[in-house]
Short mmCIF file of C-alpha atoms in Angstrom, two decimals:
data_model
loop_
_atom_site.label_atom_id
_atom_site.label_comp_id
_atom_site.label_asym_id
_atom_site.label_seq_id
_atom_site.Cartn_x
_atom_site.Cartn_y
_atom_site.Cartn_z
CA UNK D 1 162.26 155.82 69.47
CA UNK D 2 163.75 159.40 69.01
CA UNK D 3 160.98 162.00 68.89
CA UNK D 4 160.77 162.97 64.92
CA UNK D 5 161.60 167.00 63.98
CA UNK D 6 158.08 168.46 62.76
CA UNK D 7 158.18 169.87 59.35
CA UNK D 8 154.87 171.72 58.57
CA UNK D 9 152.90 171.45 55.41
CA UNK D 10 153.76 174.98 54.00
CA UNK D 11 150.43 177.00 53.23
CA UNK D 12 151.61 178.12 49.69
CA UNK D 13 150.44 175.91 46.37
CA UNK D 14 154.02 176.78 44.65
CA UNK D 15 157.55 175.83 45.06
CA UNK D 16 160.58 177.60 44.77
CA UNK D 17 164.27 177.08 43.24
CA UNK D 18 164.72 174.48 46.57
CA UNK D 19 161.84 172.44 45.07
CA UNK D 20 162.27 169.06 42.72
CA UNK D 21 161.31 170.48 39.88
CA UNK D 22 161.89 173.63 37.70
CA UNK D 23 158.73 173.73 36.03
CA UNK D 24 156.22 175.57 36.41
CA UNK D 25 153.76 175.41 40.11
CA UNK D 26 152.49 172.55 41.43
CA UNK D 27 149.56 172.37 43.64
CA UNK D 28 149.55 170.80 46.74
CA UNK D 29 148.93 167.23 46.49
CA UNK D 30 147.35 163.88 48.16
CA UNK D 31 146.75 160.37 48.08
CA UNK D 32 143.63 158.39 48.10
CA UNK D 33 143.36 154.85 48.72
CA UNK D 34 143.62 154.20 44.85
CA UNK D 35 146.16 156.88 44.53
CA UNK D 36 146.24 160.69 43.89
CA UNK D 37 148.05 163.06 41.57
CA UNK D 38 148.70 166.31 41.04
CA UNK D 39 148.52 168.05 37.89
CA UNK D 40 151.07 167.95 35.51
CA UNK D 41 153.26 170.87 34.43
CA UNK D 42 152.58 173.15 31.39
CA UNK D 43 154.10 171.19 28.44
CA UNK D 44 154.96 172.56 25.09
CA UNK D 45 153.56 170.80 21.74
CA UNK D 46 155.14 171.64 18.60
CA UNK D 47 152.44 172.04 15.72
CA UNK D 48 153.00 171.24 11.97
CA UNK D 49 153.40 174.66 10.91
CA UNK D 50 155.83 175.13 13.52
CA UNK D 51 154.53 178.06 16.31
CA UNK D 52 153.98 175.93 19.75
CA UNK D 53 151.36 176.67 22.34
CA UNK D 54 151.65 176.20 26.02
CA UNK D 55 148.79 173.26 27.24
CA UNK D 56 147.26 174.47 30.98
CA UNK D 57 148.43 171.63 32.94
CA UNK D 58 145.45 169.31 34.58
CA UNK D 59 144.48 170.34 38.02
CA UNK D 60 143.93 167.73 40.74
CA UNK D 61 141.10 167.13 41.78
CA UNK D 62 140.99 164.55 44.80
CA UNK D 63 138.81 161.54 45.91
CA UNK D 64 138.89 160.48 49.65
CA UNK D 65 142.21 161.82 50.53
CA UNK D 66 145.14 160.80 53.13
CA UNK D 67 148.03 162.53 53.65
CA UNK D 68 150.90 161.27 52.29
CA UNK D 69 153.53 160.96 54.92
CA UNK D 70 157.38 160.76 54.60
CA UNK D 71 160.11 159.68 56.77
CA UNK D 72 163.57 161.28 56.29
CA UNK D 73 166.37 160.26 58.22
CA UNK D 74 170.13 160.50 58.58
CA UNK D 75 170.47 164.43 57.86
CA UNK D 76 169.16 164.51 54.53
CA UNK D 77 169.33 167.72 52.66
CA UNK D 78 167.65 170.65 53.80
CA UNK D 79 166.53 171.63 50.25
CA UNK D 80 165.03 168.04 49.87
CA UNK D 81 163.18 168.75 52.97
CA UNK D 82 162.12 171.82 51.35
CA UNK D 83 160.81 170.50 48.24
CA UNK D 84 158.63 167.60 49.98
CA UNK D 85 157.03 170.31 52.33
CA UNK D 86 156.37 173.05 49.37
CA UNK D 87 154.53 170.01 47.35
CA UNK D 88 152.21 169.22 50.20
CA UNK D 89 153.66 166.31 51.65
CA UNK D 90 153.70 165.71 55.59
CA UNK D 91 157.59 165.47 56.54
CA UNK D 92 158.52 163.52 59.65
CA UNK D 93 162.76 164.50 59.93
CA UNK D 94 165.85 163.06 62.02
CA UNK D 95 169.46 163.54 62.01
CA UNK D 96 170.06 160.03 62.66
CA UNK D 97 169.68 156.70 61.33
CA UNK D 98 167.07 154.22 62.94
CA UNK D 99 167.49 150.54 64.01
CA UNK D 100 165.81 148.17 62.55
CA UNK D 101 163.24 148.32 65.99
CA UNK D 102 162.25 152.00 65.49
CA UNK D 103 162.11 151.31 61.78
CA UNK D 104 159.43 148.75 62.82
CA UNK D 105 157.47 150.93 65.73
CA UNK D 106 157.43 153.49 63.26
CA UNK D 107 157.13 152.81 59.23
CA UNK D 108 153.72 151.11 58.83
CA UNK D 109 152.07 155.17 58.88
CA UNK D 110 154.75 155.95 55.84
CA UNK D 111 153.77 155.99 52.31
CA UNK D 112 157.37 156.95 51.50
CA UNK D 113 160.88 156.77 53.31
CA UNK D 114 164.46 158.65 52.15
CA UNK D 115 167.70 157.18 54.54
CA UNK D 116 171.79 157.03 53.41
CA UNK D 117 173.85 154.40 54.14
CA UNK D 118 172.96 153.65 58.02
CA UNK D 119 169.69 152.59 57.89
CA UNK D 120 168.76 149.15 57.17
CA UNK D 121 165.48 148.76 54.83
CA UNK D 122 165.21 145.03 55.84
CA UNK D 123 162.85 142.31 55.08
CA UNK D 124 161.08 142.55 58.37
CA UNK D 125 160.91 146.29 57.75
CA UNK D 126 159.13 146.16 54.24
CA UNK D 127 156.71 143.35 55.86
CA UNK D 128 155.77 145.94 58.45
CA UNK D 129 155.57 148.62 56.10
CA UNK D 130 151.71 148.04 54.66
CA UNK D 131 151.63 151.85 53.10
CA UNK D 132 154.67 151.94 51.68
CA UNK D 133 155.18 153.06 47.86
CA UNK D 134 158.54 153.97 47.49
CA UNK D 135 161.96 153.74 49.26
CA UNK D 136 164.92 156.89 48.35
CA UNK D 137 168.43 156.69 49.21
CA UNK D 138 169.77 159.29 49.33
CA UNK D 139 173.41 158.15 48.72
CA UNK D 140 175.00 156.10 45.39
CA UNK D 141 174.69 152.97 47.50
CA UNK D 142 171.45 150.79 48.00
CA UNK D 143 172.64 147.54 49.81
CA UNK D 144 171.79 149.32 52.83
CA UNK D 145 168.01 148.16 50.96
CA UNK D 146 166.64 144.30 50.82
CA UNK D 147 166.06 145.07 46.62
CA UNK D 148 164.36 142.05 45.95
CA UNK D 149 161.91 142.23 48.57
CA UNK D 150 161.10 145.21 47.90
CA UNK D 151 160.24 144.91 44.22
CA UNK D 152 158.18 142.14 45.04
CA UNK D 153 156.07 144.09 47.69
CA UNK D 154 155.80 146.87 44.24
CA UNK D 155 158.16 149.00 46.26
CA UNK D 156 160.71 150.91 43.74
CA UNK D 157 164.01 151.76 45.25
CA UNK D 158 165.51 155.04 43.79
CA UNK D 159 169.26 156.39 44.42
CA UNK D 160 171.44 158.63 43.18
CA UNK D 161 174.55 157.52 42.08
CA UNK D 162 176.59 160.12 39.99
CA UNK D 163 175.75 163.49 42.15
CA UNK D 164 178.75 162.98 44.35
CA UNK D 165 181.35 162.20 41.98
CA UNK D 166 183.22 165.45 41.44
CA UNK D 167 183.62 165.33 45.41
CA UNK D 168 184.78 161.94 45.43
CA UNK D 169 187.23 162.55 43.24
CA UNK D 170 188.31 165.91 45.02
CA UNK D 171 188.96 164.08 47.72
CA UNK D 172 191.29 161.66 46.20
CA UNK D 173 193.14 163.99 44.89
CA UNK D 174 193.60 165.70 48.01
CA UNK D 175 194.36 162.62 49.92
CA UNK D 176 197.24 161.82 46.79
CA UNK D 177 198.92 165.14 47.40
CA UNK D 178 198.54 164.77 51.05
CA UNK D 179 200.12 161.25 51.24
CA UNK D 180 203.01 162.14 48.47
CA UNK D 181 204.40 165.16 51.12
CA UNK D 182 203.95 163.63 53.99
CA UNK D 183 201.18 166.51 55.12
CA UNK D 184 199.24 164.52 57.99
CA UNK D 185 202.91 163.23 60.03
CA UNK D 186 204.13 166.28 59.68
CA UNK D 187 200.94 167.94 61.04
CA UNK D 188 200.67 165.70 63.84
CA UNK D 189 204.38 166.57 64.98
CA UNK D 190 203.57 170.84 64.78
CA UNK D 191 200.81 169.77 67.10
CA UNK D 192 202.94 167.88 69.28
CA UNK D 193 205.55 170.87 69.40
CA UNK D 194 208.03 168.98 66.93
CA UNK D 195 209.37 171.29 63.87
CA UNK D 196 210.65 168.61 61.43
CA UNK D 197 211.02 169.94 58.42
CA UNK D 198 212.40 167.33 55.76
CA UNK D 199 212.18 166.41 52.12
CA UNK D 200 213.15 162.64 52.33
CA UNK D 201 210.10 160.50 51.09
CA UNK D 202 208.33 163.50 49.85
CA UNK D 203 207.41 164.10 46.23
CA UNK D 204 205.78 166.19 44.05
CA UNK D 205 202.63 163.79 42.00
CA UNK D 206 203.73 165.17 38.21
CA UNK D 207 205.00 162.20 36.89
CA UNK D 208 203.80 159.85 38.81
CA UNK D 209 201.32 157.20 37.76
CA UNK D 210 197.80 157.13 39.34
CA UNK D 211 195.94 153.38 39.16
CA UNK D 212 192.38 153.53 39.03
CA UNK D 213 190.28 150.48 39.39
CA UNK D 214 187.23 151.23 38.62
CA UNK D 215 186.81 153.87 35.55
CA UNK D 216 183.26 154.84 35.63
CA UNK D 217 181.79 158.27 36.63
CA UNK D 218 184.17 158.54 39.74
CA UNK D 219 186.76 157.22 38.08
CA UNK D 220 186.98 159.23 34.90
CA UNK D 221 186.46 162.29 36.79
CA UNK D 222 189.73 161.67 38.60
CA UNK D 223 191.51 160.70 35.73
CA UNK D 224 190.91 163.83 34.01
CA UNK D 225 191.88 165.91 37.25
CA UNK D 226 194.97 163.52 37.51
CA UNK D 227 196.00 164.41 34.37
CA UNK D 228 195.98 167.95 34.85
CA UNK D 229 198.27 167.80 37.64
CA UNK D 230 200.36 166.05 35.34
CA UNK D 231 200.21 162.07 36.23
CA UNK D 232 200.15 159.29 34.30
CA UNK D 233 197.01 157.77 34.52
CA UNK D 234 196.36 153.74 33.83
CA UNK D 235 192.82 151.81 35.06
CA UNK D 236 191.42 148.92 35.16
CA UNK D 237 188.28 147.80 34.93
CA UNK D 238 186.19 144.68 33.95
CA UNK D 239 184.65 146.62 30.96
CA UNK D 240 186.24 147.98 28.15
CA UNK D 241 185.47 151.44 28.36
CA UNK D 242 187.13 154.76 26.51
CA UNK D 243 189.47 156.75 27.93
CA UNK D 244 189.24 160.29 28.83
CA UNK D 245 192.37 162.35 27.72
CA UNK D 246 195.52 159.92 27.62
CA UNK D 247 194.61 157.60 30.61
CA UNK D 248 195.69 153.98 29.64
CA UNK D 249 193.14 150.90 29.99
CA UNK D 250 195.24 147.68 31.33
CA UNK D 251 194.02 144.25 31.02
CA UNK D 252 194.22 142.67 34.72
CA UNK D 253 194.64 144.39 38.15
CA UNK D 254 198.43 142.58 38.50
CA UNK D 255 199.45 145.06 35.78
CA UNK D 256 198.15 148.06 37.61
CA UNK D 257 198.94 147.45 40.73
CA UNK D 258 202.55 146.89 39.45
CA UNK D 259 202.62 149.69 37.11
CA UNK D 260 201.00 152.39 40.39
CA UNK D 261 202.59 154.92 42.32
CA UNK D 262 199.37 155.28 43.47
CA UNK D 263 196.18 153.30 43.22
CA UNK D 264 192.37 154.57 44.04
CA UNK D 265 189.81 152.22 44.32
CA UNK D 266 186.05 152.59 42.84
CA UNK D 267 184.40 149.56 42.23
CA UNK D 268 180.71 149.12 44.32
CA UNK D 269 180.48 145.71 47.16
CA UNK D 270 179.44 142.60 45.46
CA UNK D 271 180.63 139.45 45.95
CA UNK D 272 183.29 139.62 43.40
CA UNK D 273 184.56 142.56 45.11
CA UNK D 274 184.80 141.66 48.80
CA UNK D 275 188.70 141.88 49.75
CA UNK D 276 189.38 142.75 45.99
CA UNK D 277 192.46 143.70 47.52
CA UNK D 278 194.52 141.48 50.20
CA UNK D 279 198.08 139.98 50.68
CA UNK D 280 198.54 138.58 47.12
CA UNK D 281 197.21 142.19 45.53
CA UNK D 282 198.84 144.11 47.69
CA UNK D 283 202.16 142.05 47.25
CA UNK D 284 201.99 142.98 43.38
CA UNK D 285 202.24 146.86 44.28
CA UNK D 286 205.19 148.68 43.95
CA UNK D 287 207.44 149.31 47.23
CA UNK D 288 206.53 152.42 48.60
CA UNK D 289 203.23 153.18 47.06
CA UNK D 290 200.20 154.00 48.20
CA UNK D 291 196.71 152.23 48.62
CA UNK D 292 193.40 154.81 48.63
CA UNK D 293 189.51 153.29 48.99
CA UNK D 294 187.20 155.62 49.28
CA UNK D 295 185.07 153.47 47.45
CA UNK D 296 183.34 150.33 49.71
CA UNK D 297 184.93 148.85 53.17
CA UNK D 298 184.71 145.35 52.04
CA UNK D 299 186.86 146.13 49.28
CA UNK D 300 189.69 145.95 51.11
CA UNK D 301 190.77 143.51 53.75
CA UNK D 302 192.30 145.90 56.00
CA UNK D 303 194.53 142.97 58.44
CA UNK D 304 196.57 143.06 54.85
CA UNK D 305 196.83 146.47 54.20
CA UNK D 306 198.26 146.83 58.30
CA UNK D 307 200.89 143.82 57.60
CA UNK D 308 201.76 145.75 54.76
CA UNK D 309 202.25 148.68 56.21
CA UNK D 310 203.90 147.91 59.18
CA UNK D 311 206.20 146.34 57.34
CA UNK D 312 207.12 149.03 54.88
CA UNK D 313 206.21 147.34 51.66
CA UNK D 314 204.10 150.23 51.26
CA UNK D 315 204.81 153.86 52.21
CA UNK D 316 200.73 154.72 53.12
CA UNK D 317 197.76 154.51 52.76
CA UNK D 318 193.83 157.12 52.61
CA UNK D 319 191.03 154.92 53.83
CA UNK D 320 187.45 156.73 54.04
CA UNK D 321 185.07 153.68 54.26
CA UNK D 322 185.41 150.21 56.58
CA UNK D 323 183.57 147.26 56.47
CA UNK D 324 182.15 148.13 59.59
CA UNK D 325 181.01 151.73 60.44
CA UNK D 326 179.59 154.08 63.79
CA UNK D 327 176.03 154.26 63.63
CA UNK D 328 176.37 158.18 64.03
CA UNK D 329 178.54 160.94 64.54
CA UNK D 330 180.13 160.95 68.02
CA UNK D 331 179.92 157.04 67.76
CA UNK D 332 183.70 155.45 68.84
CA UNK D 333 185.49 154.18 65.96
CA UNK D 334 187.25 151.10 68.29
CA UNK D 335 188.25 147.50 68.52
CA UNK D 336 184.53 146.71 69.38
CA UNK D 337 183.43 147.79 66.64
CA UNK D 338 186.60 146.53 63.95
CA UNK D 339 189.21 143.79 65.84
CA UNK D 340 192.07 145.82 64.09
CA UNK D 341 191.07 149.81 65.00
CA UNK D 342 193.51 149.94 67.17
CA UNK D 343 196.13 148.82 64.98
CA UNK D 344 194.98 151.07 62.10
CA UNK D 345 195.06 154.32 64.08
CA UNK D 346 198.39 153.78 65.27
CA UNK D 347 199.68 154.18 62.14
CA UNK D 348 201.22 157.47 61.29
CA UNK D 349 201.46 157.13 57.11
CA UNK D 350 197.55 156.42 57.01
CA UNK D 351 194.96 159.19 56.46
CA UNK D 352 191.76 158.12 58.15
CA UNK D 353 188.39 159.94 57.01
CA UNK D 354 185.09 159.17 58.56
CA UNK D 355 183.48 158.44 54.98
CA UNK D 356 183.00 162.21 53.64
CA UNK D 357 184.16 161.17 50.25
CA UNK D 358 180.30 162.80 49.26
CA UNK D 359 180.00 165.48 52.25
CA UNK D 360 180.13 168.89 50.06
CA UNK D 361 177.43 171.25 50.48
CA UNK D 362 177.00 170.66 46.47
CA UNK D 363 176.75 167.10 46.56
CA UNK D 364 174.33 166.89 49.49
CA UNK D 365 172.36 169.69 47.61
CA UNK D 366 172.84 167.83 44.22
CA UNK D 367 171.62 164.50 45.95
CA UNK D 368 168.44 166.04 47.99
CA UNK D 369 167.47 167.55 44.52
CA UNK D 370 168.01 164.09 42.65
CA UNK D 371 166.38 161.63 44.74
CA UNK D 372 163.37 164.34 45.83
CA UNK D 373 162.83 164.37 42.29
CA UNK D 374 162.48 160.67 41.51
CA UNK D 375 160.46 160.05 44.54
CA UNK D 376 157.76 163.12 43.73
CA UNK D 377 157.87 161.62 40.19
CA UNK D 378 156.56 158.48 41.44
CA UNK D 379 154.37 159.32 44.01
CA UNK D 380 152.51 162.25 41.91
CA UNK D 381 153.00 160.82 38.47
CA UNK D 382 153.31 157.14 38.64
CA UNK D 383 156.95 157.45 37.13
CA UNK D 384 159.75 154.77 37.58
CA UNK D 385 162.95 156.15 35.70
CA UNK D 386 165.80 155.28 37.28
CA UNK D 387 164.71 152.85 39.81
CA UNK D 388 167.25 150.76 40.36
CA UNK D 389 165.20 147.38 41.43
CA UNK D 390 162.40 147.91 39.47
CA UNK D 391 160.95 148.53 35.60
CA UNK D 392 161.90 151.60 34.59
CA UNK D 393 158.25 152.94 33.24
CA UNK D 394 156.73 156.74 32.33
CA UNK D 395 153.90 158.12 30.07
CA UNK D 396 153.94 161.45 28.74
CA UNK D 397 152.02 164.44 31.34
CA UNK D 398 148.33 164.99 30.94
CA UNK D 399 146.93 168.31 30.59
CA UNK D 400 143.90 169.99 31.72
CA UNK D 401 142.15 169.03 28.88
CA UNK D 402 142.35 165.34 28.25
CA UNK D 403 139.91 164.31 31.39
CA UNK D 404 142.14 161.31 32.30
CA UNK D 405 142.81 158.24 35.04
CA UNK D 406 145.91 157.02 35.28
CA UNK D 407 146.22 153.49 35.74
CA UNK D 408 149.49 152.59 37.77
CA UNK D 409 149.65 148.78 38.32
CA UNK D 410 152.32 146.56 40.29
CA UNK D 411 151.96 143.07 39.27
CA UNK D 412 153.65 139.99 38.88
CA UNK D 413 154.88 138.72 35.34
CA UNK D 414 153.00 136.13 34.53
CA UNK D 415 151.41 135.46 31.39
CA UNK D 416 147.61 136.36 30.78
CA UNK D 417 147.58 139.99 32.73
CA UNK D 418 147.63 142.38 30.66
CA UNK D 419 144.53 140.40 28.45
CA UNK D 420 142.64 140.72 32.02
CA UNK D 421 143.49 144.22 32.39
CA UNK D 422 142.32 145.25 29.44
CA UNK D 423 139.12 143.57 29.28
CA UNK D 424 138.52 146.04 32.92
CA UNK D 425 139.76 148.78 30.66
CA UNK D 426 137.77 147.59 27.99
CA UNK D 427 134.45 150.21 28.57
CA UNK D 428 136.79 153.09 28.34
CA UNK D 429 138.88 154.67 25.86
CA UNK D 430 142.86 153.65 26.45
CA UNK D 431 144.89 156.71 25.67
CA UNK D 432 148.48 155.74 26.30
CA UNK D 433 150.06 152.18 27.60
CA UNK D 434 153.36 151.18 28.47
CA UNK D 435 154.44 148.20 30.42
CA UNK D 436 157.45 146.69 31.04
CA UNK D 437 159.00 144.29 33.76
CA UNK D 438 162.55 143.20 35.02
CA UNK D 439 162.69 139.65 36.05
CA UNK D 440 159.00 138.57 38.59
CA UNK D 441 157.83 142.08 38.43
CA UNK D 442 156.24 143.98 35.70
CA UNK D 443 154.70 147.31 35.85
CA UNK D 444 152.36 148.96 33.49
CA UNK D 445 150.64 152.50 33.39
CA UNK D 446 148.03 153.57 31.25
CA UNK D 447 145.69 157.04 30.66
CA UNK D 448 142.24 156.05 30.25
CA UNK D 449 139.66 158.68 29.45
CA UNK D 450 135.96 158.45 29.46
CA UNK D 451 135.39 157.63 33.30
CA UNK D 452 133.42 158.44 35.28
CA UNK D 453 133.91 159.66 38.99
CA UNK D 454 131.51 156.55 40.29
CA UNK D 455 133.79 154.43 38.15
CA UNK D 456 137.36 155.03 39.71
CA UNK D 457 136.08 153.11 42.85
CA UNK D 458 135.04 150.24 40.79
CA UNK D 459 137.91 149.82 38.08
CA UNK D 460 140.08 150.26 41.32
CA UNK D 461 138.73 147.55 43.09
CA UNK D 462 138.25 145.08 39.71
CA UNK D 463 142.31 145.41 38.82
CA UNK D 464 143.27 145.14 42.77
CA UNK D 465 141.59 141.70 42.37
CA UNK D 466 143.40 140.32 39.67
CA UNK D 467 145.58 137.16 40.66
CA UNK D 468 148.63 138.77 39.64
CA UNK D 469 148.15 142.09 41.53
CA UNK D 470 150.73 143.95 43.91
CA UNK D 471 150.07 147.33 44.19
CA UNK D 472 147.25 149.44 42.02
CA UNK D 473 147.32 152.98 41.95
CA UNK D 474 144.94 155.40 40.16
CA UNK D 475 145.71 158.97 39.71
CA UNK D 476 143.87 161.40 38.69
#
């Protein structure tokens, strides 16, 4: 296994602008067995008559203590780095991904792990991983993640899946112009000593139409940009969604792809999805158009798109995902690794990317500060927002005043719990609840106030042995 980056725990108790938060300080923070926080920022309360005073935020004050360890991996933002080490928390860092064996060597000392799209969070992996609290992708994507293992080990899974989608779009864009004039062959033949200057097949984009399939954040971004370039814009998608600007919504992809000059693709994998697009689809396109995914390699069933291109039915094509990718940069992109590589690259009328649709300094910023965010939320405050595999649970902060515990508690959802949690609860005063669940797994937190320290060991140990339990937390 590679030999991990340091990162060390920076000596100040305050973040700055590169940090996951813009409130005010945080102090640095641990965990303890039954879970530590630190305190909240300074929130505002409105009074009746209207002035508002600022509440001191509660300061943390720690049992037993472990470090809480992360593992980042795959080049994740420098700012997210940042923000982890300014909180407090011990940062382990790689540029690349990690098999599935290192993964193993290496992830039971982790209470938290951020990857992208290479690494594989697999069912062995979360069975190995006995600290584990939370998972962060850093990326829109989480199939790269075993979801429903990982909710049933009390494992949220957080992503961030609109940061990149100016860039996305940008890129499509570019990849439209670059396709419509012909920019990459005619590159290729300056580099090969060829001047070849020509107009035939090469057309300016106002007036053409631009199918999307797919019209959600991605895809209405485009449309808007389409239209100011002056295209005709048309999507389709299996929701009936509103329009930005004059875009048309169609009512099956045959009518798109028929309708297209060009068409984009931005749908996410699932079954329904894989090889969305193959002979019969492609055969419903117009003769010389153009085919763009920068959306999921499985979309697509690339053999097709080559036939179909080879054969002239349609003039090119922008491809920037595969179903089958390097595990790193440098990595061969061959017939090992894809039968029809080979095939693909001879092609002069097809812009090849090595999936950058989201590799902008802003989105990779934008990301790092998203998914740093939800995973310091969680880990400090018990917070689920946003998880995509998991209930989506918060309470409001506690302040330096209200001498709290906060109950975090993983179980599964079965009927009788919260009656059993509540009679533990039932010697101190319950200040705020919320629970809710999302199919076997229900999570509830809850402020409790009259404890004392001799008690946190005890009502830790009392919930932990509840039939139902997964994963208790108490943070204080």
């Amino acid at each position: 296994m590679a030999t991990p980056i340091p990162i060390p725990r920076q000596s100040q108790d305050t973040f700055d602008d590169h940090a996951v938060s813009s409130s005010p300080p945080f102090t640095r923070h641990r965990v303890t067995d039954y879970g530590t926080s630190p305190h909240q920022s300074s929130p505002t309360f409105n009074h009746a008559a209207g002035s508002t005073v600022n509440v001191r935020p509660k300061v943390l004050k720690p049992f037993a203590t472990e470090e809480l360890r992360l593992l980042l991996l795959e080049n994740i933002s420098q700012d997210a780095v940042r923000a982890f080490t300014d909180l407090g928390f011990q940062v382990d860092f790689h540029k690349k991904a990690f098999s599935e064996a290192e993964l193993l060597d290496s992830i039971g000392k982790y209470h938290a792990i951020g990857i992208r799209s290479k690494t594989k969070i697999t069912a062995r992996v979360l069975k190995a991983a006995t600290k584990l609290l939370v998972i962060g992708c850093f990326c829109i994507g989480t199939n790269q993640v075993d979801l429903d293992t990982a909710a049933r080990a009390g494992i949220p899974v957080f992503n961030s899946p609109f940061s990149n989608s100016r860039s996305v779009a940008e890129l499509v864009i570019a990849e439209v112009i670059a396709l419509s004039r012909q920019l990459f062959e005619r590159a290729y033949e300056m580099r090969a000593g060829t001047w070849n200057k020509l107009s035939a097949g090469c057309w300016e984009i106002r007036g053409k139409t631009l199918g999307i399939v797919g019209y959600g954040h991605i895809g209405s971004q485009l449309s808007v940009l389409a239209e100011a370039f002056g295209m005709r814009v048309v999507y389709y998608d299996v929701l009936n969604l509103m329009p930005l600007g004059t875009a048309t919504q169609v009512q099956d992809l045959e009518t798109l792809m028929s309708q297209s000059d060009f068409v984009t693709l931005h749908v996410p994998e699932l079954p329904e999805t894989t090889e969305m697009i193959s002979t019969k689809e492609i055969g419903w396109m117009r003769r010389g158009a153009y085919l763009i995914n920068n959306a999921r390699g499985k979309v697509v069933d690339i053999p097709a798109l080559i036939d179909a291109l080879e054969s002239k039915k349609i003039a090119g094509a922008a491809l920037d995902v595969y179903p089958t990718e390097p595990g790193g940069n440098g990595q061969p992109f061959d017939d090992q690794l894809n039968p029809w590589a080979s095939r693909l690259r001879a092609l002069p009328n097809v812009i090849l990317t090595p999936h950058i649709g989201g590799s902008t300094e802003e989105a990779q910023r934008m990301i790092g500060f998203e998914v740093s965010s939800a995973l310091a939320r969680y880990l400090s405050y018990g917070a689920t927002l946003a998880a995509v595999n998991f209930p989506e649970v918060d309470l409001r902060a506690i302040t330096a005043e209200q001498d709290f515990i906060r109950v975090c508690y993983v179980h599964q959802n079965q009927p009788g719990v919260l009656r059993q949690l509540n009679e533990i609860l039932s010697d101190h005063n319950v200040e705020k609840q919320y629970s809710d669940s999302k199919g076997d797994i229900a999570y509830l937190m809850a402020d409790i106030s009259h404890v004392s320290e001799a008690d946190v060991q005890d009502i830790h140990d009392r919930i932990s042995r509840t039939k139902a339990n997964i994963i208790t937390r108490l943070l204080t």
